[in-house]
PDB file of C-alpha atoms in Angstrom:
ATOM      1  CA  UNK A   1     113.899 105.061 101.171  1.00  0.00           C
ATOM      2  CA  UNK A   2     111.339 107.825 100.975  1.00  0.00           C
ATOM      3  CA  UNK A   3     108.940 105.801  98.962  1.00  0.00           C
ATOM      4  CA  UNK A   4     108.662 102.965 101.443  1.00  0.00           C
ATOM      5  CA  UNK A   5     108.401 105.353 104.621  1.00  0.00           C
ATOM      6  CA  UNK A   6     105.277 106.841 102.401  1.00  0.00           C
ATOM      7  CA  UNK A   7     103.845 103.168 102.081  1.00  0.00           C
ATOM      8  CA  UNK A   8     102.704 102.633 105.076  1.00  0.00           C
ATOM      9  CA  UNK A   9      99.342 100.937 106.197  1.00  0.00           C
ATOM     10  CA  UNK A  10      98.433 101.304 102.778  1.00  0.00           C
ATOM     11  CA  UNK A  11      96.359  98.404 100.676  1.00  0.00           C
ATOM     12  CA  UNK A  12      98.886  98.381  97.600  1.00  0.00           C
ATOM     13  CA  UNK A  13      97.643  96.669  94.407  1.00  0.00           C
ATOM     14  CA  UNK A  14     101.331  95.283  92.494  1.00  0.00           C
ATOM     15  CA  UNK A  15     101.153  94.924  88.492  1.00  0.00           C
ATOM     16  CA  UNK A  16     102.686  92.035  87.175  1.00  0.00           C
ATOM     17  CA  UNK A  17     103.344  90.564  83.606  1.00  0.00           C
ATOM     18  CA  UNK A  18     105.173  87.891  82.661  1.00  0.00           C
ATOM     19  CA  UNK A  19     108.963  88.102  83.826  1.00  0.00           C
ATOM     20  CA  UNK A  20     108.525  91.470  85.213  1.00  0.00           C
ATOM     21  CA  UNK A  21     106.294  89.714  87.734  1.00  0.00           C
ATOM     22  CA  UNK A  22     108.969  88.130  89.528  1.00  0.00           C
ATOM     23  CA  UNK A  23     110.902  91.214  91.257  1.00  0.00           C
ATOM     24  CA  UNK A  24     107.604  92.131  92.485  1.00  0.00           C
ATOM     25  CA  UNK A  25     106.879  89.179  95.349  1.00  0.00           C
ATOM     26  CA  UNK A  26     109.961  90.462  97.204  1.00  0.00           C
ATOM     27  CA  UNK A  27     108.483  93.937  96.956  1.00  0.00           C
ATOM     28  CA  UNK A  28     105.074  92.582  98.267  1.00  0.00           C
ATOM     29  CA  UNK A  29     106.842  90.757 100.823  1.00  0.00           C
ATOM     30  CA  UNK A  30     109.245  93.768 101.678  1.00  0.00           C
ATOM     31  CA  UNK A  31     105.988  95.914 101.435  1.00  0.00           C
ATOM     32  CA  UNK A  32     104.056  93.301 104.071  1.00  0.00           C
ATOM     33  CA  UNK A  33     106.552  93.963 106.560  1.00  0.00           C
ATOM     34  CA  UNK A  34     105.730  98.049 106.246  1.00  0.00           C
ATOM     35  CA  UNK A  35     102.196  97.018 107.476  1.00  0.00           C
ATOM     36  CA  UNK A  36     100.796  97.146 103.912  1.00  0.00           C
ATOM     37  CA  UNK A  37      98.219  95.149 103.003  1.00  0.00           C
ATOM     38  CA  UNK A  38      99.394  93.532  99.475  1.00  0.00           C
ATOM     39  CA  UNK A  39      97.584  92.523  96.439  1.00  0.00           C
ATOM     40  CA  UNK A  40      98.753  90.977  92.573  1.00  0.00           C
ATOM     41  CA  UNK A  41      97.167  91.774  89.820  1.00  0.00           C
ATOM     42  CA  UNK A  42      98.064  89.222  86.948  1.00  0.00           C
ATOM     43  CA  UNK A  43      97.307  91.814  83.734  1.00  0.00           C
ATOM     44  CA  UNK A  44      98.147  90.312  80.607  1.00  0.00           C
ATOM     45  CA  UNK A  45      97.146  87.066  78.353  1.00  0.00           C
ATOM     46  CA  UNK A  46     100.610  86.132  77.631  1.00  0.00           C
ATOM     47  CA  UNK A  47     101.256  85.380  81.108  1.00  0.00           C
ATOM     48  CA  UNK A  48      99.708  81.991  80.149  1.00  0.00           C
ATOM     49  CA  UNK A  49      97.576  81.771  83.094  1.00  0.00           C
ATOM     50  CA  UNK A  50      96.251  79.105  81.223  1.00  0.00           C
ATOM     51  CA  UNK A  51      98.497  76.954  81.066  1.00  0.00           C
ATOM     52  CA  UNK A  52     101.659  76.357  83.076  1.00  0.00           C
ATOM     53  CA  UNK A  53     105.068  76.903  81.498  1.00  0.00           C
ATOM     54  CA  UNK A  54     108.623  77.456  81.403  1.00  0.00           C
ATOM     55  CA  UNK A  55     107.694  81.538  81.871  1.00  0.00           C
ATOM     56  CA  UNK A  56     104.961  81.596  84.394  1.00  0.00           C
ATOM     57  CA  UNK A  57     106.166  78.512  86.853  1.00  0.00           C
ATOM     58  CA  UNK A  58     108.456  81.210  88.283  1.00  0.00           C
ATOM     59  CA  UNK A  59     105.581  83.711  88.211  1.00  0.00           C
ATOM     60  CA  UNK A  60     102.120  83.541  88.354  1.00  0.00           C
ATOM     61  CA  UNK A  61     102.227  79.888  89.410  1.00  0.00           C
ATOM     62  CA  UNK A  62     105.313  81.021  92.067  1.00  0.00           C
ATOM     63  CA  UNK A  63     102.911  83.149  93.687  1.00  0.00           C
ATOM     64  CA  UNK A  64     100.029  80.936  93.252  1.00  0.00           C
ATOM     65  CA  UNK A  65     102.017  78.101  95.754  1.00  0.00           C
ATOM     66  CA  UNK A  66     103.451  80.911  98.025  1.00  0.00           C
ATOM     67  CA  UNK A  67     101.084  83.703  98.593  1.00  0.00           C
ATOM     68  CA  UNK A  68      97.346  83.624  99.402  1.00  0.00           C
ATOM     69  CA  UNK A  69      95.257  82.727  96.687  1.00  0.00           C
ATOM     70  CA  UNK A  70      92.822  85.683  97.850  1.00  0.00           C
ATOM     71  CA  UNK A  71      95.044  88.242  96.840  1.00  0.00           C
ATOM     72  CA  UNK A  72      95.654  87.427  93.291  1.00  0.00           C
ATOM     73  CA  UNK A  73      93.871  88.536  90.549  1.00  0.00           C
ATOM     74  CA  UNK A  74      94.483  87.716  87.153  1.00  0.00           C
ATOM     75  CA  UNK A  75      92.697  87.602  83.896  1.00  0.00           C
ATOM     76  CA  UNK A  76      91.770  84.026  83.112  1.00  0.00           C
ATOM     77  CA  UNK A  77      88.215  84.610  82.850  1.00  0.00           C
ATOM     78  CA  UNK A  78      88.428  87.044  80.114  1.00  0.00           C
ATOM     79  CA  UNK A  79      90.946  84.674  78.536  1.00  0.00           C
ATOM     80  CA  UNK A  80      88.184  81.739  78.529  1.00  0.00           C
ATOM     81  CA  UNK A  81      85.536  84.237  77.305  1.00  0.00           C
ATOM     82  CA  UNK A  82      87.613  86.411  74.901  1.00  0.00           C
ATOM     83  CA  UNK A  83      88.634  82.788  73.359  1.00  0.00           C
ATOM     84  CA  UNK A  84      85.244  81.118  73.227  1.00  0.00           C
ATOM     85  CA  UNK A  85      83.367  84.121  71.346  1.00  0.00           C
ATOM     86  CA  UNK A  86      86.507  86.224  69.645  1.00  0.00           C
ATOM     87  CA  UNK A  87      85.361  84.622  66.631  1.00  0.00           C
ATOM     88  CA  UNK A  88      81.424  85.771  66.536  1.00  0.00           C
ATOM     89  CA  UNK A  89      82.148  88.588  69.209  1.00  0.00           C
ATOM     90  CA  UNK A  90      80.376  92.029  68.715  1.00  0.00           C
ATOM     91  CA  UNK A  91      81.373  94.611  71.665  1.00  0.00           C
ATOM     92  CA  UNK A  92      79.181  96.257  73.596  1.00  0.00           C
ATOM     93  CA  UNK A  93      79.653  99.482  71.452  1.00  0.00           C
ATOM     94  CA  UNK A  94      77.020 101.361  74.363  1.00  0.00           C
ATOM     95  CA  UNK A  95      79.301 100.242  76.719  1.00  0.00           C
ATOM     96  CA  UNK A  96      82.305 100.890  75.625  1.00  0.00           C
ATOM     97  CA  UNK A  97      81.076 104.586  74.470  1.00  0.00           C
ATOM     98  CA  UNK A  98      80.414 104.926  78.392  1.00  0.00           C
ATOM     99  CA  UNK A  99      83.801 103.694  79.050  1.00  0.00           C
ATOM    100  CA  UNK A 100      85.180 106.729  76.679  1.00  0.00           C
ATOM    101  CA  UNK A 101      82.733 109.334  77.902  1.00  0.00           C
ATOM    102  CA  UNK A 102      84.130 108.041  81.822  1.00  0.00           C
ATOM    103  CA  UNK A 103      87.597 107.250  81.352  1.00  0.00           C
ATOM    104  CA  UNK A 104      88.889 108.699  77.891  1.00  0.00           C
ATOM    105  CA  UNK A 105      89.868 112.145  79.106  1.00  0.00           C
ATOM    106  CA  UNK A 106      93.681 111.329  78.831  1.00  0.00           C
ATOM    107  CA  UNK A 107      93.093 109.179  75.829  1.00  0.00           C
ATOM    108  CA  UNK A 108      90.206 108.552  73.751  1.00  0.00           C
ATOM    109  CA  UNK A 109      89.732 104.346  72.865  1.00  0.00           C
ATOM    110  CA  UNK A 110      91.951 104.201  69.938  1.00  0.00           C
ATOM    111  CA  UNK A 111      94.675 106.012  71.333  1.00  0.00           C
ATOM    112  CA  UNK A 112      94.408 103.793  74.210  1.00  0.00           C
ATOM    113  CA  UNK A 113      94.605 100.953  71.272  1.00  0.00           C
ATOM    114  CA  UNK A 114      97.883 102.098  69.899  1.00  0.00           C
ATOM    115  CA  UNK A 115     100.087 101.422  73.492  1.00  0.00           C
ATOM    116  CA  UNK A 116      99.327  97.914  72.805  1.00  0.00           C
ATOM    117  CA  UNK A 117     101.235  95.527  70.893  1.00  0.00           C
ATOM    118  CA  UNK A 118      98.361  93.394  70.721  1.00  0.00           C
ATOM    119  CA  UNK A 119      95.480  95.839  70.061  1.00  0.00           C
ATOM    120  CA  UNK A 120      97.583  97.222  67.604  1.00  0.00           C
ATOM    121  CA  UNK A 121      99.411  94.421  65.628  1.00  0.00           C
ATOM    122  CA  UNK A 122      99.559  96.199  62.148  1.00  0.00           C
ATOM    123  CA  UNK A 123     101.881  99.071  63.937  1.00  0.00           C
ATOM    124  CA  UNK A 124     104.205  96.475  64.966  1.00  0.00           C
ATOM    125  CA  UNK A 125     106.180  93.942  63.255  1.00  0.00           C
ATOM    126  CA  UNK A 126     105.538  91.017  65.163  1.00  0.00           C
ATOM    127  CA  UNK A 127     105.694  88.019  63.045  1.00  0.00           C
ATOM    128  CA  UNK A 128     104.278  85.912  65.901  1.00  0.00           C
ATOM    129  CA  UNK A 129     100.678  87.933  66.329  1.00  0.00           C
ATOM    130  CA  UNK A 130      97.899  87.385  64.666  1.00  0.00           C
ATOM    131  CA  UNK A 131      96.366  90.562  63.877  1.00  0.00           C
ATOM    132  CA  UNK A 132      92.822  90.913  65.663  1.00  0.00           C
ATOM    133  CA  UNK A 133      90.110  92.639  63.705  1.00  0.00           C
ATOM    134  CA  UNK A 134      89.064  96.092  64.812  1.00  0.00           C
ATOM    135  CA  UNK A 135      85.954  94.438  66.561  1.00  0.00           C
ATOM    136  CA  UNK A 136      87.757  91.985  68.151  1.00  0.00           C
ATOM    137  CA  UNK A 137      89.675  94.351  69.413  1.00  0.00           C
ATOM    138  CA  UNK A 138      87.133  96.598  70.673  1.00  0.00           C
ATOM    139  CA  UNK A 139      85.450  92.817  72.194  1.00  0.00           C
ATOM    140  CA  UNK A 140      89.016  92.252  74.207  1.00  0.00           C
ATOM    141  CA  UNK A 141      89.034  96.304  75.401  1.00  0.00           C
ATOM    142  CA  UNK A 142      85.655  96.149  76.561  1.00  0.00           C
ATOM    143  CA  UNK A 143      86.840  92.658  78.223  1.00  0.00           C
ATOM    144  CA  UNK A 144      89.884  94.702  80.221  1.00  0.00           C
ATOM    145  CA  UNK A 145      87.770  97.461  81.653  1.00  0.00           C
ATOM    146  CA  UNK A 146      85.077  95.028  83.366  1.00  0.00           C
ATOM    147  CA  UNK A 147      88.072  93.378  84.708  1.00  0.00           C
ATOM    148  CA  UNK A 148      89.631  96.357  85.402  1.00  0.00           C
ATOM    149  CA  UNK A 149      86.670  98.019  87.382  1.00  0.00           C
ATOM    150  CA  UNK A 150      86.014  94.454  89.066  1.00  0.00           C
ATOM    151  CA  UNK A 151      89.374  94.372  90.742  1.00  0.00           C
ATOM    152  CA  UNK A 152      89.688  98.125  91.524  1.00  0.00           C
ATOM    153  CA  UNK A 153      86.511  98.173  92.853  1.00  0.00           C
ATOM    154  CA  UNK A 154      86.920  94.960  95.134  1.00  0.00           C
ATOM    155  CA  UNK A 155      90.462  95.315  96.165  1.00  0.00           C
ATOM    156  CA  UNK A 156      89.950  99.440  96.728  1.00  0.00           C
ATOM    157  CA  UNK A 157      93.903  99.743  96.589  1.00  0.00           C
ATOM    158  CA  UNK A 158      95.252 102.940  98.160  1.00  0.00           C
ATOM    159  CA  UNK A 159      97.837 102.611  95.148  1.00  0.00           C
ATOM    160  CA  UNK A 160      98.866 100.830  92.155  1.00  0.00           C
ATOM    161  CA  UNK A 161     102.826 100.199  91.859  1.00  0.00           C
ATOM    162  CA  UNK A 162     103.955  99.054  88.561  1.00  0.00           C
ATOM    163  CA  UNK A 163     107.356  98.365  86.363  1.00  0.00           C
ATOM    164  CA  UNK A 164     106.711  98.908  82.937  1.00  0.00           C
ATOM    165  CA  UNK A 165     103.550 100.258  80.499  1.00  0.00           C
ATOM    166  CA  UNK A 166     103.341  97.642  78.220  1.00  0.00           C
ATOM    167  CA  UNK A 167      99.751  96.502  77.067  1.00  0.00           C
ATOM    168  CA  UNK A 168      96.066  97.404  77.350  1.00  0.00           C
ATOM    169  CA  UNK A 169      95.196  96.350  80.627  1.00  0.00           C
ATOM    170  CA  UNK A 170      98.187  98.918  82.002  1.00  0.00           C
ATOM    171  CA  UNK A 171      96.559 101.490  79.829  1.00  0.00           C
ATOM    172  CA  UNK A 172      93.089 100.880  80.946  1.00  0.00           C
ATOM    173  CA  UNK A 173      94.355 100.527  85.045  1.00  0.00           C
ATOM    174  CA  UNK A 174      96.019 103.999  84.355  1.00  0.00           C
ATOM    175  CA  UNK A 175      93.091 105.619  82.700  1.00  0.00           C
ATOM    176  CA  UNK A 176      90.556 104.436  85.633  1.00  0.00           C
ATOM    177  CA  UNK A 177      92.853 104.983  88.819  1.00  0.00           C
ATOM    178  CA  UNK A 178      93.168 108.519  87.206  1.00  0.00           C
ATOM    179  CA  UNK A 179      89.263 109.106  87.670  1.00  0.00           C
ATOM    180  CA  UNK A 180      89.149 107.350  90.668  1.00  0.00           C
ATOM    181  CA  UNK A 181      91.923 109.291  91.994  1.00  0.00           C
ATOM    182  CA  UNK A 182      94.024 106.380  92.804  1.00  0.00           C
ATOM    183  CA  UNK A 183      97.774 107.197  92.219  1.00  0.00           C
ATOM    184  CA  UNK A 184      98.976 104.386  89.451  1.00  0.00           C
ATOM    185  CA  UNK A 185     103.191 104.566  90.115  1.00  0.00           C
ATOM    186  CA  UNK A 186     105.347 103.371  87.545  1.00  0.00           C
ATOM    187  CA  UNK A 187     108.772 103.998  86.606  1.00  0.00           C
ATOM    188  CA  UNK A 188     107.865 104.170  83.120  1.00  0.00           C
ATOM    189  CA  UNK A 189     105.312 106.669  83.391  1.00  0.00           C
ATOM    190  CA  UNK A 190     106.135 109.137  80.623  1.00  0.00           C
ATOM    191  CA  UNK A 191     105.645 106.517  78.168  1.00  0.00           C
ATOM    192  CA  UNK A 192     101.536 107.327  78.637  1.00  0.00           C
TER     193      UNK A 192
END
C-alpha cells in the first residue's frame, strides 16, 4: 500500500523481540524486494540470545541461518556485561545525566523506567522477575543507550519500523531517533 510505495531505497532498521520477531523477516524480505536496504535489531534480553530455545530457534536463531549475519544486531554483549557486574555495578551517573540532558525531552529517565516491565518490576505483578535494584537498573539503562547509539549510529537507518512498545530498549530507540530525527514507526505508538 501507501507505506511500502514510501519505502523505497530506504536503509530500514526492523525491531524485533521475541515472537513478535518472526512476522518481521517476511517484511524485511518483502521490504528487500522494494530496493530497501534491511537491517534487525534484536532489542530485548528475553530473546535468549544466549542461549538457544524453544522461543528464539524460530527467531533470532531463524534469522541468524537465513539472513546475513552483518545485518543483525542484537544485545548479547550487554547481556554478558550486565550479568558479569549487575551484582557490584555502579552506573555511570555523569553519563547517564548526559543521556537525560540529550534525550529526556519526551521523558525524563524514570519515566522512561516505568514502560518497562523489567526496569520497573515492583509496578507489575510478575511473579517470575526478580526485582532489580534502582542502581542496577540505572547500570542496565545506561547499558541500552550505548547500544542504542552504537547501532543507530553504524547502521544510520532512514527509519525504524516496529510492532509493539514493550521494554526499555524500545523506549530508549524512540527517545534517540526523536533527536536524531529518525522517524521510529510503530503501530503501537500512542502507548509512549
Amino acid at each position: 500500500g501507501i507505506v511500502m510505495e514510501k519505502l523505497k531505497n530506504k536503509k530500514i532498521l526492523l525491531i524485533c523481540m521475541e515472537l513478535s520477531s518472526y512476522p518481521m523477516y517476511f517484511l524485511g524480505k518483502k521490504l528487500e524486494e522494494e530496493g530497501n536496504d534491511v537491517a534487525y535489531f534484536f532489542t530485548h534480553f528475553s530473546e535468549v540470545v544466549l542461549n538457544k530455545n524453544m522461543v528464539n530457534k524460530s527467531t533470532y536463531y531463524y534469522f541468524k541461518d537465513n539472513i546475513d549475519n552483518a545485518k543483525i544486531f542484537d544485545v548479547k554483549d550487554i547481556n554478558l556485561e550486565f550479568n558479569e557486574n549487575y551484582k557490584t555495578a555502579k552506573p555511570d551517573m555523569k553519563y547517564l545525566a548526559e543521556m537525560e540532558k540529550k534525550y529526556g525531552k519526551n521523558k525524563n529517565l524514570n519515566q522512561q523506567i516505568i514502560s518497562s516491565q523489567t526496569t520497573s518490576t515492583t509496578y507489575h505483578d510478575r511473579w517470575f522477575y526478580n526485582s532489580l535494584t534502582y542502581e542496577q537498573t540505572l547500570y542496565w539503562m545506561e547499558l541500552n543507550y550505548k547500544k542504542s547509539e552504537e547501532v543507530l549510529d553504524f547502521y544510520k537507518p532512514d527509519v525504524l519500523l516496529d510492532l509493539d512498545t514493550a521494554e526499555i530498549q524500545r523506549t530508549i530507540l524512540n527517545e534517540v531517533c526523536s533527536v536524531k530525527k529518525v522517524p521510529y514507526i510503530t503501530i503501537e505508538y500512542p502507548r509512549y
